[in-house]
PDB file of C-alpha atoms in Angstrom:
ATOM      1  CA  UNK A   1      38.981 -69.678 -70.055  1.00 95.00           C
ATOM      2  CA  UNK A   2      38.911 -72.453 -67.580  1.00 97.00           C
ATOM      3  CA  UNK A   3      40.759 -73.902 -65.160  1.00 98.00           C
ATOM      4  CA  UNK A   4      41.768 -76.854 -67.730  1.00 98.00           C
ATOM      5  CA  UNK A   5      42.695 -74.627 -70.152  1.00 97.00           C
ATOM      6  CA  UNK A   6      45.022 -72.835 -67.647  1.00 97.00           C
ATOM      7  CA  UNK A   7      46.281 -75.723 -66.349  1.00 98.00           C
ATOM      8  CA  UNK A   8      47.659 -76.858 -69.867  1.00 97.00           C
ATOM      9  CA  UNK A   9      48.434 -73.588 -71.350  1.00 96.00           C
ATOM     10  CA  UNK A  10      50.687 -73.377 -68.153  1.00 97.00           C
ATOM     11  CA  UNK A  11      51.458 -76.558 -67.437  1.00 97.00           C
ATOM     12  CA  UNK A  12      50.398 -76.636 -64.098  1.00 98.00           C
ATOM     13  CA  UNK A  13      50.601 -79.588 -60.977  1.00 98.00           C
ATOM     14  CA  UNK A  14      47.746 -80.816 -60.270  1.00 98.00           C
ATOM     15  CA  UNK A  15      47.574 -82.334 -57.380  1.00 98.00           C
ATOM     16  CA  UNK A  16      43.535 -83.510 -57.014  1.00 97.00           C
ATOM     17  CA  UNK A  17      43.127 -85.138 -60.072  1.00 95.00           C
ATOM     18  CA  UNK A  18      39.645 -85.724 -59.530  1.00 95.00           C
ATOM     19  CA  UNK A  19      38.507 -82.300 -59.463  1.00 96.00           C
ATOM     20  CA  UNK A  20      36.128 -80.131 -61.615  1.00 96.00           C
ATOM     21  CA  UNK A  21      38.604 -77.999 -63.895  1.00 97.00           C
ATOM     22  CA  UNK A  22      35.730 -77.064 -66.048  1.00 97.00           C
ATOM     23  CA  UNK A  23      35.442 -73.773 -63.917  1.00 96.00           C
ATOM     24  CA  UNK A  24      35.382 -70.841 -65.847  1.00 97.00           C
ATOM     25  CA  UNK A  25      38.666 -68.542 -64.412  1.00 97.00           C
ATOM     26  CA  UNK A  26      37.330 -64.544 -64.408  1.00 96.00           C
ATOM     27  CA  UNK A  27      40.413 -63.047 -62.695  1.00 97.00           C
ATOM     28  CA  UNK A  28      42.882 -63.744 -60.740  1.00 97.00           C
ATOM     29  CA  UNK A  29      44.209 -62.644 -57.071  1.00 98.00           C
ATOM     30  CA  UNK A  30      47.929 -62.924 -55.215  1.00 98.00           C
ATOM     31  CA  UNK A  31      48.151 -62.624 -51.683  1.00 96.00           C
ATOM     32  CA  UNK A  32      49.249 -64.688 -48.535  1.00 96.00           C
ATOM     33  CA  UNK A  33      47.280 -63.194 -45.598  1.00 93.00           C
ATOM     34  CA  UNK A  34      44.015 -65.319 -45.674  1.00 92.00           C
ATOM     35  CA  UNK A  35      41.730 -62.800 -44.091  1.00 86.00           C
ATOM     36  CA  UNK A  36      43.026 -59.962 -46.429  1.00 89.00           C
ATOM     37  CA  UNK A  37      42.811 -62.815 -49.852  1.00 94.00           C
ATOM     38  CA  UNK A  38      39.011 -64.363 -48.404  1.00 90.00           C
ATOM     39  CA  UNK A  39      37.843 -60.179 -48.245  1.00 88.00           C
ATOM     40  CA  UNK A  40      39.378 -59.137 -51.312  1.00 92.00           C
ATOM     41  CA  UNK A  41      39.807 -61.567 -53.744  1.00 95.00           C
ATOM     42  CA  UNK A  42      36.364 -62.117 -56.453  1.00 94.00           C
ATOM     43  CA  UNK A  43      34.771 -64.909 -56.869  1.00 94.00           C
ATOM     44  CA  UNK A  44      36.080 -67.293 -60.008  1.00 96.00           C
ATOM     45  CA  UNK A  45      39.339 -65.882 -59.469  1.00 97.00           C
ATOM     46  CA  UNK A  46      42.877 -67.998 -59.488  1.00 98.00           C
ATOM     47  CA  UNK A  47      44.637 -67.677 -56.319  1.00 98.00           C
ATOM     48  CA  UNK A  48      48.435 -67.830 -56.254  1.00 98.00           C
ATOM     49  CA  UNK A  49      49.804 -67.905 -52.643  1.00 98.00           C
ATOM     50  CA  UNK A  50      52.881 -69.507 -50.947  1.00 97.00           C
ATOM     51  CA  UNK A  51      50.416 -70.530 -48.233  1.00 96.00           C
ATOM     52  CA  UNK A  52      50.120 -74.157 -48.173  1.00 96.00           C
ATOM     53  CA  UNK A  53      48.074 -74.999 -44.613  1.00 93.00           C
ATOM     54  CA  UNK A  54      44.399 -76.423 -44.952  1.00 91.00           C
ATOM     55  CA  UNK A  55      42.817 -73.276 -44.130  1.00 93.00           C
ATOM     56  CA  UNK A  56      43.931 -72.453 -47.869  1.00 96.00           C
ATOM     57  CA  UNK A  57      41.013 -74.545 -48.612  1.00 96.00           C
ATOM     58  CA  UNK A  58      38.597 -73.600 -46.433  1.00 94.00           C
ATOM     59  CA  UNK A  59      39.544 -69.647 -47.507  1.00 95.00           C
ATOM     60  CA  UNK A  60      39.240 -70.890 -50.947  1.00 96.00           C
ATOM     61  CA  UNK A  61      35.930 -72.565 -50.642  1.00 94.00           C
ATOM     62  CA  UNK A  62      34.352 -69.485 -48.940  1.00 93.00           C
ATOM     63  CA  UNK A  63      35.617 -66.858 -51.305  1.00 94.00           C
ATOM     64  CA  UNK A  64      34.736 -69.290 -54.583  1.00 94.00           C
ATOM     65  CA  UNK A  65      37.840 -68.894 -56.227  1.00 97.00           C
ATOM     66  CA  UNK A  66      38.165 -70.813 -59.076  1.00 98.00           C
ATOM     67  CA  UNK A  67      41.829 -72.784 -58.484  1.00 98.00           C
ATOM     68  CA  UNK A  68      44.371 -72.608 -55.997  1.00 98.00           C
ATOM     69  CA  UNK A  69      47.810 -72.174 -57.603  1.00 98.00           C
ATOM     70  CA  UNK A  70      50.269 -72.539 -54.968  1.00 98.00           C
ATOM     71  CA  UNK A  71      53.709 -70.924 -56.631  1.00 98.00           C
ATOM     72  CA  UNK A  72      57.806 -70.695 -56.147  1.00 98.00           C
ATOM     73  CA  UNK A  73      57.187 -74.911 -56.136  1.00 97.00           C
ATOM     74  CA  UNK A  74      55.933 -75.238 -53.052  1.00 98.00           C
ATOM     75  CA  UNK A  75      54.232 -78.476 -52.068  1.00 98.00           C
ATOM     76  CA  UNK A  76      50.530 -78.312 -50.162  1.00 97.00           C
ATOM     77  CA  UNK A  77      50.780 -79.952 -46.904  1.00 95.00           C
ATOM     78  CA  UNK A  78      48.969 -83.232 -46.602  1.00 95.00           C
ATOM     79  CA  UNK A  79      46.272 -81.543 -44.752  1.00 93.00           C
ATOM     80  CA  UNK A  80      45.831 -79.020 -47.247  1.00 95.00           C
ATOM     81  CA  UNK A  81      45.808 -82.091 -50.108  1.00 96.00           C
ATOM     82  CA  UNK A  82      42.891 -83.626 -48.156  1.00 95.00           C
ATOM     83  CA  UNK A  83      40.917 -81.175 -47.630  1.00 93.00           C
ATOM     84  CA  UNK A  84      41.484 -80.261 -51.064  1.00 96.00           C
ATOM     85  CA  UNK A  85      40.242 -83.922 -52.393  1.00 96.00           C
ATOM     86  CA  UNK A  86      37.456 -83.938 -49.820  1.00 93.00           C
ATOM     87  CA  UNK A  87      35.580 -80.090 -51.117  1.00 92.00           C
ATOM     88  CA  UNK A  88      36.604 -81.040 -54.936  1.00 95.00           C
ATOM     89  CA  UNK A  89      39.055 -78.076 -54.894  1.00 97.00           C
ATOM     90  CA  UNK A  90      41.101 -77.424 -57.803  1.00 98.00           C
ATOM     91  CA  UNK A  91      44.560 -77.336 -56.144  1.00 98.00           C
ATOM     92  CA  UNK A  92      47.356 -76.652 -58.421  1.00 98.00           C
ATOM     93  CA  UNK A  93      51.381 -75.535 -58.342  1.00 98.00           C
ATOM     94  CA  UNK A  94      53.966 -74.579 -60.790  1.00 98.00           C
ATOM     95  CA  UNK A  95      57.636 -73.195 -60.237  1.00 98.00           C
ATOM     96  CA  UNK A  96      56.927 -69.876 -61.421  1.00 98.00           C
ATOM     97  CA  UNK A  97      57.100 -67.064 -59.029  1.00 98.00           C
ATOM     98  CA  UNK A  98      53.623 -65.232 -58.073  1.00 98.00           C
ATOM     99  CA  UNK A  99      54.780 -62.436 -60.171  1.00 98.00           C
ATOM    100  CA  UNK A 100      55.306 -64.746 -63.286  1.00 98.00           C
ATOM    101  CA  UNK A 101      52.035 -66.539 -63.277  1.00 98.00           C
ATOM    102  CA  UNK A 102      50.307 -63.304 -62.069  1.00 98.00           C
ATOM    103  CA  UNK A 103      51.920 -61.803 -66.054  1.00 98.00           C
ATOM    104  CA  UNK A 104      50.997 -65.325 -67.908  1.00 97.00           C
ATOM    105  CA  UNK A 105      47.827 -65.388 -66.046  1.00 97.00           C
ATOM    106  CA  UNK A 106      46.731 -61.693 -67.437  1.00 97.00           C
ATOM    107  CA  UNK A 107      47.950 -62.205 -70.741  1.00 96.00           C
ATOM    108  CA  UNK A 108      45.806 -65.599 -71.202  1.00 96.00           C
ATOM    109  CA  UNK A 109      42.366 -63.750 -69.559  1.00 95.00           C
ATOM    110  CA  UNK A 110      43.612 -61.028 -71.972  1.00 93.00           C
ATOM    111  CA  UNK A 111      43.916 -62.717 -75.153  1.00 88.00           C
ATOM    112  CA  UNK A 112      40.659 -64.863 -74.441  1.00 81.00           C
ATOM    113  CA  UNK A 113      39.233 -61.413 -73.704  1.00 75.00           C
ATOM    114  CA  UNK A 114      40.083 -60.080 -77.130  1.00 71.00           C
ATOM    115  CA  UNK A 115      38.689 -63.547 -79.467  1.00 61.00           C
TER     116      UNK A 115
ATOM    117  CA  UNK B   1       9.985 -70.184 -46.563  1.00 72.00           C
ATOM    118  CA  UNK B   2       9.733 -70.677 -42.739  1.00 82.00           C
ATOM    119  CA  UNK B   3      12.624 -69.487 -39.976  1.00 90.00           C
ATOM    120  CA  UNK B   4      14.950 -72.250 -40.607  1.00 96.00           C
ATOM    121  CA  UNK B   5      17.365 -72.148 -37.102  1.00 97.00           C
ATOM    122  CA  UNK B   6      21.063 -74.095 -37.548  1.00 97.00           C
ATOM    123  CA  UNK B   7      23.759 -74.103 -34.149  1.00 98.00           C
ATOM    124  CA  UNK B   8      26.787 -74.831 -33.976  1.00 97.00           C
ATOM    125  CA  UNK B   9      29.843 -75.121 -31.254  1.00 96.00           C
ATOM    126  CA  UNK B  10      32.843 -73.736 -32.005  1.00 95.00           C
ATOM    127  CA  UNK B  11      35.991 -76.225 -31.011  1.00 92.00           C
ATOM    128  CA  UNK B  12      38.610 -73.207 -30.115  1.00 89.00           C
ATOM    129  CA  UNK B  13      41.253 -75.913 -29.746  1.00 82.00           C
ATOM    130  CA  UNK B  14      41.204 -77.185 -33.093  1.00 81.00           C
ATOM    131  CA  UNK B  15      42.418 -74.296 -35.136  1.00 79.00           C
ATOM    132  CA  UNK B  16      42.809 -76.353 -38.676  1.00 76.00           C
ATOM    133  CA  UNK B  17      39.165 -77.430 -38.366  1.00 77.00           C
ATOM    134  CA  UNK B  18      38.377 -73.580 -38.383  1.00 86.00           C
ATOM    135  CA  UNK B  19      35.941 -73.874 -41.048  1.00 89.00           C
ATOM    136  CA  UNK B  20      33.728 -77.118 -40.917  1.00 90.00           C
ATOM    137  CA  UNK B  21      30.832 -75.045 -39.502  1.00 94.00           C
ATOM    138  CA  UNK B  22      30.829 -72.094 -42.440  1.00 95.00           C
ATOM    139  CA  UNK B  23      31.183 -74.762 -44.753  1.00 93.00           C
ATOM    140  CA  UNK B  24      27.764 -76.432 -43.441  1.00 95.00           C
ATOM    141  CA  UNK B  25      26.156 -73.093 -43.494  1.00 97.00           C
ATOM    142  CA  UNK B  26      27.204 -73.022 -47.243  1.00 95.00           C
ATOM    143  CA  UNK B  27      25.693 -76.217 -47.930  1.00 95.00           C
ATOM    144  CA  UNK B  28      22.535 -75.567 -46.677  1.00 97.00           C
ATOM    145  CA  UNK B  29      22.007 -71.942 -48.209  1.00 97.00           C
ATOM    146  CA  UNK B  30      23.451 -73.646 -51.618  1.00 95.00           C
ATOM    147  CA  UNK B  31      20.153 -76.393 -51.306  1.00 95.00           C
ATOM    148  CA  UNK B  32      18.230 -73.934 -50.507  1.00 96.00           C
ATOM    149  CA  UNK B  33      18.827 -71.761 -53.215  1.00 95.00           C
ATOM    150  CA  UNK B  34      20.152 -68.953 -52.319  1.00 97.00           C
ATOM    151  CA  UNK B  35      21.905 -66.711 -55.149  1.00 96.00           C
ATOM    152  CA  UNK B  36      25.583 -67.154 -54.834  1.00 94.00           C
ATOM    153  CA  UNK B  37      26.937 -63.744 -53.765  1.00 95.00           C
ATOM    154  CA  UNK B  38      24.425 -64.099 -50.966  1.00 97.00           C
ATOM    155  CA  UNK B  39      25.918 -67.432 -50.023  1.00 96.00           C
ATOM    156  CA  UNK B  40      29.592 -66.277 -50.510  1.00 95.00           C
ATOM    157  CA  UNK B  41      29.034 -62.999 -47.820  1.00 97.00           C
ATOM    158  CA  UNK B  42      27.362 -65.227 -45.283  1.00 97.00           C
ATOM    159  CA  UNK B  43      30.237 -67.799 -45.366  1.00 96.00           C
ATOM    160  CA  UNK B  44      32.727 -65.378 -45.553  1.00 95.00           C
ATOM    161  CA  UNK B  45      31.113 -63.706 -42.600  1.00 97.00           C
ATOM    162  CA  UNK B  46      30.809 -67.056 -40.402  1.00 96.00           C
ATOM    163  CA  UNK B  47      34.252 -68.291 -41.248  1.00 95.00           C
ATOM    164  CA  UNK B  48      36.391 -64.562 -40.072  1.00 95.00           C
ATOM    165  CA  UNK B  49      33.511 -65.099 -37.030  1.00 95.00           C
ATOM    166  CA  UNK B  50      34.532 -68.365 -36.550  1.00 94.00           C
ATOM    167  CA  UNK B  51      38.551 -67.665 -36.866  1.00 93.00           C
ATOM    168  CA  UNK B  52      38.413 -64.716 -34.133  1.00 93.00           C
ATOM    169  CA  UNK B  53      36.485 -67.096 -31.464  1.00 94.00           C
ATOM    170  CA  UNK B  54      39.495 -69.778 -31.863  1.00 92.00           C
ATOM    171  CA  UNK B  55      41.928 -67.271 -31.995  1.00 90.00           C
ATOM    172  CA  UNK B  56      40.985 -65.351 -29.142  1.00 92.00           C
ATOM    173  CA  UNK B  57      38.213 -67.057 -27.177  1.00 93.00           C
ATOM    174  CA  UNK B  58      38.495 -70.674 -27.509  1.00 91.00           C
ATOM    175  CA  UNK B  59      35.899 -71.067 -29.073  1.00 93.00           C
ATOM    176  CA  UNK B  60      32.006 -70.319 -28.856  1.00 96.00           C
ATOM    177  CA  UNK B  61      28.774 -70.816 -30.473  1.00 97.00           C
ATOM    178  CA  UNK B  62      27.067 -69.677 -33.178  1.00 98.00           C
ATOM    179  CA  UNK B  63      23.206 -69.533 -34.016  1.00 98.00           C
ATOM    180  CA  UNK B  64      22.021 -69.086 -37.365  1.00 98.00           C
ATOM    181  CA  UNK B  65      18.435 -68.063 -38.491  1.00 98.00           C
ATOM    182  CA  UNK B  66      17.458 -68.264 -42.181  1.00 98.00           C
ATOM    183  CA  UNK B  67      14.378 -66.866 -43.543  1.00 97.00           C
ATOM    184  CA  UNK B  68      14.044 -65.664 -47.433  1.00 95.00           C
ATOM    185  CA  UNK B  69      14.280 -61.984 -46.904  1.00 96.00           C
ATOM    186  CA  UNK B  70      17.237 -62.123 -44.541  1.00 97.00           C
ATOM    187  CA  UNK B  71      20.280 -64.271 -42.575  1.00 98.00           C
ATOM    188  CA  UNK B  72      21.087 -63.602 -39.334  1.00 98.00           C
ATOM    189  CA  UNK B  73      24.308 -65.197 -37.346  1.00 98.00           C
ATOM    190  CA  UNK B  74      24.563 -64.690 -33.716  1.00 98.00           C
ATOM    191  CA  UNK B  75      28.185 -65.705 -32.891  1.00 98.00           C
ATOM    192  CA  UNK B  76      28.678 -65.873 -29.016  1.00 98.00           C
ATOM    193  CA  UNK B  77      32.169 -66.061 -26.953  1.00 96.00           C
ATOM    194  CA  UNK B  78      32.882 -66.018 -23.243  1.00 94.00           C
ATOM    195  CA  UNK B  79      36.666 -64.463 -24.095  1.00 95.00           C
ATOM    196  CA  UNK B  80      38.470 -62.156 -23.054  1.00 95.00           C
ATOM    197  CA  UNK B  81      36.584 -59.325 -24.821  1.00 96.00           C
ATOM    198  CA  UNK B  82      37.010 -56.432 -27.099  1.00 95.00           C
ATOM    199  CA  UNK B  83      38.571 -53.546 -25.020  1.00 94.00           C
ATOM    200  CA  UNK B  84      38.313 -50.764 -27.623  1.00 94.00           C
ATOM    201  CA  UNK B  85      35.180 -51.356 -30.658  1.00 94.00           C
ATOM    202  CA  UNK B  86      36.478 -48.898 -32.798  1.00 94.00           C
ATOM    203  CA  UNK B  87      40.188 -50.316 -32.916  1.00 93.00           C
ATOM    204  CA  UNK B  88      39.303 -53.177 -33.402  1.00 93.00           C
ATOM    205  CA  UNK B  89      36.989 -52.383 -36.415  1.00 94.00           C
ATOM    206  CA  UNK B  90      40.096 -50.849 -37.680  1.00 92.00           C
ATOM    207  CA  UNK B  91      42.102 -52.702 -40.781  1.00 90.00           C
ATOM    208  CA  UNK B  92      44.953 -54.075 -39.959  1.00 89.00           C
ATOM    209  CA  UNK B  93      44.696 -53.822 -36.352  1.00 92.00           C
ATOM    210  CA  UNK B  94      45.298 -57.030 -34.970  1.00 91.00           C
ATOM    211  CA  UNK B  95      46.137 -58.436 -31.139  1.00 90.00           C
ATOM    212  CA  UNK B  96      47.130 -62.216 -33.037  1.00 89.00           C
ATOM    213  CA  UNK B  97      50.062 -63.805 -32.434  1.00 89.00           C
ATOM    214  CA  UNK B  98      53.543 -64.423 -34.603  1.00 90.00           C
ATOM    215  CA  UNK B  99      51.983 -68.155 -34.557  1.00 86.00           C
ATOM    216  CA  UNK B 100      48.627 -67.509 -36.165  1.00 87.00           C
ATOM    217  CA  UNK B 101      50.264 -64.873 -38.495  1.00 89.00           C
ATOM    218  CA  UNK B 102      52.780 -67.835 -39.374  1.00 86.00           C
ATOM    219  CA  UNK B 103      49.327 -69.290 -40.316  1.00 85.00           C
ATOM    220  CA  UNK B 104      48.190 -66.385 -42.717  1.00 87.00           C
ATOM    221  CA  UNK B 105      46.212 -65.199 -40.513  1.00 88.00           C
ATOM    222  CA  UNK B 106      45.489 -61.932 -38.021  1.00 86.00           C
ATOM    223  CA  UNK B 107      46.159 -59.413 -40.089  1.00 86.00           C
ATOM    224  CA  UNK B 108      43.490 -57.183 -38.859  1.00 89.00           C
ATOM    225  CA  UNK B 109      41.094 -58.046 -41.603  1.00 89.00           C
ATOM    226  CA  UNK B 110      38.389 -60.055 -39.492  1.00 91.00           C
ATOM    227  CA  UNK B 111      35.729 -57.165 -37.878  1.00 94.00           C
ATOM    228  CA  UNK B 112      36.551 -55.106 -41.144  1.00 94.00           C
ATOM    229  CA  UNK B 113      35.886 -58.130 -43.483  1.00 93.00           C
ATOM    230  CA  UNK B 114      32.416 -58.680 -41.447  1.00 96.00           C
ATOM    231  CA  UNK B 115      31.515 -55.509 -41.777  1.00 96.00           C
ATOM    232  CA  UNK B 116      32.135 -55.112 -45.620  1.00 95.00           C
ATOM    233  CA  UNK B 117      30.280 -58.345 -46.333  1.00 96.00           C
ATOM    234  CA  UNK B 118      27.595 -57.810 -44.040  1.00 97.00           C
ATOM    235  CA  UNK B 119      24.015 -55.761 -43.757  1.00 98.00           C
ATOM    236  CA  UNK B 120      24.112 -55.022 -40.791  1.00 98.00           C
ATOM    237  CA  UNK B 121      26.969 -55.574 -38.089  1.00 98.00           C
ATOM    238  CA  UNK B 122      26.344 -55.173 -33.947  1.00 98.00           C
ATOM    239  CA  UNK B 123      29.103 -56.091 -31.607  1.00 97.00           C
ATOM    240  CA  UNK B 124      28.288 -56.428 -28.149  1.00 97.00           C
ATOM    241  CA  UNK B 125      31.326 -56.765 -25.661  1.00 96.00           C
ATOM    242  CA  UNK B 126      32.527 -56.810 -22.013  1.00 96.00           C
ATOM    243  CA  UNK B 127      36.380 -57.006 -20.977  1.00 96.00           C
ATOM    244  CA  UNK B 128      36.606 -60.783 -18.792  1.00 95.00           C
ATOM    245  CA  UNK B 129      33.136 -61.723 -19.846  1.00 96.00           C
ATOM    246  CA  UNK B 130      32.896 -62.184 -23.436  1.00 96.00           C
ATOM    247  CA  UNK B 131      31.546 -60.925 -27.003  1.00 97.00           C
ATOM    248  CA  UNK B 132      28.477 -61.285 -29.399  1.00 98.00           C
ATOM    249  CA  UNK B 133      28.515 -60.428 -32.760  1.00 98.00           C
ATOM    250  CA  UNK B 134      25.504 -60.385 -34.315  1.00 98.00           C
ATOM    251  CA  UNK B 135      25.462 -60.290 -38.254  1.00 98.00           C
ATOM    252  CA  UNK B 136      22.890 -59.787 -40.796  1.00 98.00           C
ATOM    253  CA  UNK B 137      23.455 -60.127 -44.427  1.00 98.00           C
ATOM    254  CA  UNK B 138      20.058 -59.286 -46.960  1.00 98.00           C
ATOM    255  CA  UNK B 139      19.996 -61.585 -50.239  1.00 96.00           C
ATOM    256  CA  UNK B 140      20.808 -60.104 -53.127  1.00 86.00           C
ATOM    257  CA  UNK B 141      19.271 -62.108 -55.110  1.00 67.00           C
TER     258      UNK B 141
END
């Protein structure tokens, strides 16, 4: 699956329309402590965090997750948005809570799993 | 390839810039291709290096020396120091404050996160006088 996909099986924000979403999505990781998301989280992985500072994107860029999904509808800060557009991040939202997309998110890798 | 040295300063007032020098080091590893788990540890490294020196020492320097079998990151800070090593290397033990946790970060995953991503790991330190880490990471590739 990639990013694309997931962002129109899930109908998804996107809010750096210019960005690769051909990126294939292997996993996925929640968490809001940067340090503990950058040493934990695997690379291709979706991120869903309520964190919406610019070090997102620098965290994101050095753990090569696949997308950003920031959840509960909450907006990235301008900074974050820029930095975003500037590293070709994949920066996305929806109004589901982590827990939801962390369910939808499983059951997608899942089912592409199983074709 | 031949010892290929990089430097960079370390702004420790500019805490949402925290990143710009991790990210070059990327780049250049990327072009020079190195595999990308190898790539991925050494930024990872750099950038919790780089977050502890503007948390806690305003900043520092960092040298970087590249050769094929091996990449090494010197990361020096004339802080306050690291009182107790093993404490520190300790998850979750953290001296940040509510306004950098706000931030997402000091959770006591820095040293731990080095270590984990790292070859080797040597952390040299002096109360009032500052701290060295120096990092080695071995391609995997």
């Amino acid at each position: 699956m990639t990013v694309r996909e997931l962002v129109d099986q899930l109908e998804l924000k996107n809010w750096v329309p210019d960005a690769d979403l051909e990126i294939p999505v292997t996993g996925g990781y929640a968490g809001d402590m940067l340090s503990w998301v950058m040493g934990r989280a695997q690379s291709g992985s979706v991120w869903m965090t309520i964190m919406s500072n610019q070090n997102v994107a620098a965290v994101a860029l050095m753990a090569d997750v696949a997308a950003v999904v920031l959840t509960e509808s909450v907006a990235p800060d301008e900074a974050l948005q820029k930095q975003a557009e500037a590293r070709g991040l994949p920066l996305l939202s929806t109004p589901l809570s982590t827990y939801e997309l962390s369910c939808r998110l499983g059951v997608l890798l899942a089912d592409k799993q199983s074709v | 390839m031949s010892k290929l040295h990089l430097y960079y300063e370390i702004d420790g007032s500019d805490f949402h810039a925290a990143g710009e020098a991790s990210s070059d080091v990327k780049r250049v590893l990327k072009q020079l291709n190195f595999d990308s788990d190898t790539v991925r540890r050494v930024a990872i490294c750099m950038y919790e290096g780089e977050i502890n020196m503007i948390i806690h020492a305003n900043g520092g320097t960092v040298d970087v020396w590249v050769e094929e079998c091996s990449i090494e990151l010197v990361l020096r800070d004339t802080g306050p120091g690291i009182p107790d090593i093993e404490q520190a290397m300790q998850e979750g033990f953290s001296t940040a404050t509510q306004a950098i946790r706000e931030l997402g970060f000091g959770a006591g995953m820095g040293l731990p996160n080095i270590k984990r991503h790292s070859d080797q790991l040597h952390i040299a330190s002096e109360v009032g006088v500052g701290t060295t880490l120096t990092i080695r990471v071995v391609p995997s590739g």
